[in-house]
Coordinates of C-alpha atoms in Angstrom, one line a residue:
M1 CA -0.6 26.5 8.9
K2 CA 1.7 24.5 10.3
L3 CA 4.5 22.4 9.3
F4 CA 2.7 19.0 9.0
D5 CA 0.0 20.4 6.9
R6 CA 2.4 22.1 4.0
V7 CA 4.5 18.3 4.3
F8 CA 1.5 16.2 3.5
P9 CA -1.5 18.9 2.4
R10 CA -4.9 17.7 3.7
R11 CA -7.1 15.1 2.2
L12 CA -3.6 14.2 0.3
I13 CA -2.7 11.5 2.9
K14 CA -4.7 8.2 2.8
K15 CA -4.9 6.6 6.2
T16 CA -5.9 3.2 7.3
V17 CA -8.2 1.0 9.1
P18 CA -6.4 0.0 12.7
V19 CA -5.6 -3.6 13.6
E20 CA -6.8 -4.0 17.1
V21 CA -7.1 -6.5 19.3
S22 CA -10.7 -7.5 18.5
S23 CA -9.6 -8.2 14.6
L24 CA -6.7 -10.1 15.1
V25 CA -8.3 -13.0 13.7
D26 CA -9.1 -11.4 10.9
S27 CA -5.5 -9.9 10.0
V28 CA -4.7 -13.9 10.5
E29 CA -6.9 -14.3 7.5
L30 CA -6.0 -11.8 5.1
E31 CA -2.1 -13.0 5.8
S32 CA -3.7 -16.4 4.4
Q33 CA -5.6 -14.5 1.2
L34 CA -2.3 -12.8 0.8
K35 CA -0.7 -16.1 0.3
Q36 CA -3.2 -17.2 -2.1
R37 CA -3.1 -14.1 -3.8
L38 CA 0.3 -14.6 -4.8
L39 CA -0.4 -17.8 -6.4
D40 CA -3.5 -16.7 -8.1
P41 CA -3.8 -12.9 -8.3
Y42 CA -7.0 -11.4 -9.3
D43 CA -7.5 -10.0 -13.0
L44 CA -6.5 -6.4 -12.6
N45 CA -5.5 -3.9 -15.4
I46 CA -4.7 -0.5 -15.3
R47 CA -7.0 1.9 -17.9
Q48 CA -8.5 5.3 -18.0
S49 CA -10.5 6.2 -14.9
T50 CA -14.2 7.2 -15.0
I51 CA -13.8 9.9 -13.0
A52 CA -13.2 12.7 -15.4
G53 CA -9.8 14.0 -14.9
A54 CA -8.4 11.4 -12.6
G55 CA -6.0 9.8 -15.1
N56 CA -5.8 6.0 -15.0
G57 CA -7.1 3.9 -12.5
L58 CA -7.4 0.4 -11.3
F59 CA -9.9 -2.0 -12.8
V60 CA -10.8 -5.3 -11.8
N61 CA -12.0 -8.0 -14.6
G62 CA -14.4 -10.5 -13.0
H63 CA -16.1 -11.1 -9.6
I64 CA -14.7 -10.4 -5.5
Q65 CA -16.6 -11.2 -2.8
K66 CA -17.0 -8.6 0.1
D67 CA -14.3 -8.9 2.7
S68 CA -11.6 -10.5 0.2
L69 CA -8.0 -9.1 0.1
I70 CA -7.8 -7.7 -3.4
T71 CA -3.9 -6.1 -3.7
L72 CA -1.3 -4.6 -1.4
Y73 CA -0.1 -0.8 -1.0
P74 CA 3.4 -1.2 -2.2
G75 CA 6.6 1.3 -1.4
T76 CA 9.0 2.2 1.3
V77 CA 8.0 1.8 5.2
Y78 CA 9.3 4.8 7.6
D79 CA 8.8 4.8 11.0
A80 CA 7.1 8.4 12.6
F81 CA 10.6 9.7 13.3
E82 CA 12.2 8.6 10.1
P83 CA 13.3 11.0 7.4
A84 CA 10.5 11.4 4.8
L85 CA 10.4 15.0 4.3
F86 CA 11.8 15.1 0.9
V87 CA 9.9 12.3 -0.4
S88 CA 6.9 13.6 1.0
L89 CA 7.2 16.9 -0.8
N90 CA 4.3 17.3 -3.1
N91 CA 3.8 13.7 -3.0
H92 CA -0.1 12.2 -3.8
Y93 CA 1.0 8.6 -2.8
I94 CA 1.8 8.9 1.0
L95 CA -0.2 6.6 3.1
R96 CA -0.1 6.8 7.2
C97 CA -1.0 4.2 9.1
Y98 CA -2.7 4.6 12.6
D99 CA 0.2 4.2 14.8
G100 CA 2.7 7.0 12.3
L101 CA 4.3 4.4 10.4
L102 CA 4.2 5.7 6.4
L103 CA 4.0 4.3 3.3
D104 CA 5.6 6.1 0.2
A105 CA 4.2 4.5 -3.0
K106 CA 5.4 7.1 -5.4
P107 CA 6.8 4.9 -8.3
Y108 CA 8.7 8.3 -9.7
G109 CA 11.3 10.7 -8.8
L110 CA 13.0 10.8 -5.5
S111 CA 10.7 7.9 -4.3
K112 CA 11.7 5.7 -6.4
L113 CA 15.1 6.2 -6.4
V114 CA 15.2 5.6 -2.2
Y115 CA 13.2 2.3 -2.9
K116 CA 15.8 1.1 -5.5
S117 CA 18.3 1.7 -3.4
L118 CA 16.7 0.6 -0.2
F119 CA 16.2 -2.9 -2.3
R120 CA 19.4 -3.2 -3.2
R121 CA 20.7 -3.1 0.2
V122 CA 18.6 -6.4 1.6
D123 CA 20.6 -8.9 1.9
F124 CA 21.1 -10.9 -1.1
Y125 CA 19.9 -14.2 0.7
E126 CA 16.5 -12.7 1.4
R127 CA 16.1 -10.1 -1.4
H128 CA 13.4 -12.5 -3.3
Y129 CA 10.9 -11.7 -0.7
Y130 CA 10.7 -8.1 -1.6
D131 CA 9.2 -6.9 -4.8
I132 CA 10.3 -4.2 -7.1
Q133 CA 8.4 -4.9 -10.2
W134 CA 5.1 -3.1 -8.4
L135 CA 7.4 0.1 -10.0
S136 CA 6.5 -1.0 -13.5
N137 CA 2.7 -1.9 -12.6
K138 CA 4.1 -5.4 -13.6
N139 CA 2.7 -7.1 -10.1
P140 CA -1.1 -7.5 -9.2
V141 CA -0.7 -7.9 -5.9
G142 CA 1.3 -4.2 -5.5
L143 CA -1.3 -2.2 -7.5
G144 CA -3.0 -0.4 -4.6
H145 CA -1.1 2.9 -5.2
L146 CA -3.6 3.4 -8.3
I147 CA -6.7 2.9 -6.8
N148 CA -8.5 6.5 -7.0
H149 CA -10.8 8.4 -4.6
H150 CA -14.8 8.3 -4.2
T151 CA -17.2 8.7 -1.8
E152 CA -19.1 5.5 -3.0
N153 CA -15.9 3.4 -2.5
N154 CA -16.2 -0.3 -3.1
C155 CA -12.6 -1.0 -1.0
R156 CA -10.4 0.2 2.1
Y157 CA -7.1 -0.1 3.5
Q158 CA -6.1 -2.4 6.4
E159 CA -3.0 -2.4 7.8
L160 CA -1.3 -5.8 8.3
N161 CA 1.7 -7.2 9.9
I162 CA 2.9 -9.9 8.1
R163 CA 5.1 -12.8 10.0
S164 CA 5.3 -15.2 7.3
P165 CA 8.5 -14.9 5.0
I166 CA 6.4 -13.8 1.7
V167 CA 7.1 -11.8 -1.0
L168 CA 5.6 -7.9 0.0
P169 CA 6.1 -5.4 -2.5
N170 CA 7.7 -3.0 0.6
V171 CA 11.1 -2.4 1.4
Y172 CA 12.0 -0.7 5.0
Y173 CA 13.9 2.5 5.7
A174 CA 14.9 1.3 9.1
T175 CA 17.2 -1.8 9.5
D176 CA 15.5 -3.4 12.0
W177 CA 12.4 -5.2 10.0
T178 CA 12.9 -8.7 9.4
I179 CA 11.4 -11.5 7.1
D180 CA 9.2 -12.4 10.2
L181 CA 7.3 -9.1 11.0
R182 CA 7.0 -6.7 8.2
R183 CA 4.4 -3.9 7.6
T184 CA 2.1 -3.5 4.4
V185 CA -1.0 -2.4 3.8
G186 CA -4.0 -4.5 2.3
I187 CA -6.7 -3.7 -0.4
V188 CA -9.8 -5.2 1.2
A189 CA -13.5 -5.4 -0.7
T190 CA -16.2 -3.4 1.0
R191 CA -18.6 -5.2 -1.0
D192 CA -19.4 -7.6 -3.4
I193 CA -17.2 -6.1 -6.7
E194 CA -17.8 -7.4 -10.4
N195 CA -16.3 -6.2 -13.4
E196 CA -15.5 -2.3 -12.2
E197 CA -13.5 0.5 -11.2
L198 CA -11.9 0.2 -7.8
F199 CA -12.2 2.8 -5.4
T200 CA -11.2 3.9 -1.9
S201 CA -12.0 6.7 0.1
Y202 CA -9.1 9.2 1.1
H203 CA -9.2 10.6 4.6
E204 CA -8.5 13.8 5.9
L205 CA -5.7 13.3 8.6
V206 CA -4.8 16.5 10.0
S207 CA -8.3 18.4 11.7

């Protein structure tokens, strides 16, 4: 077994749909939707999942149209070469983007301590662009990590490079990210959804 397999167990890493050149128009549209979600978030709530033994799940009250941005995947963003070994151990909340960036949305333990430390590191005058309330599930636009896996999923992950100075539930391990260019991952509806639990598909990354 390779070290990578031990650090990031198979089927526990989530991967995203890459933003290709042909989809840049869509990413602009999703950024516009994100701004709207920040002003008028969907009515999402956390309760016992319909999947036996899965714990809590994320449910939507009301209707969401196909291709709508529902919420974001929160957490610390690591570049591929940055030290994520210890926070990744026994961590099922790690999401890997196609370019190697990692998002760690584990809301407790070492991951929580790292996020809070990095949040305090952010320049005071820019701190209001970074959200910390997702750690206590108080931000409806930062609940993507609570969505369970199902083969009959109704939403997907979508990488987004945000170029507007808006609030995101992500902080960055590196210091070279600015409020003018930040990575996040959106949760996008793959069909119309109404009064039901949200599901994504966790894809195997290492073959």
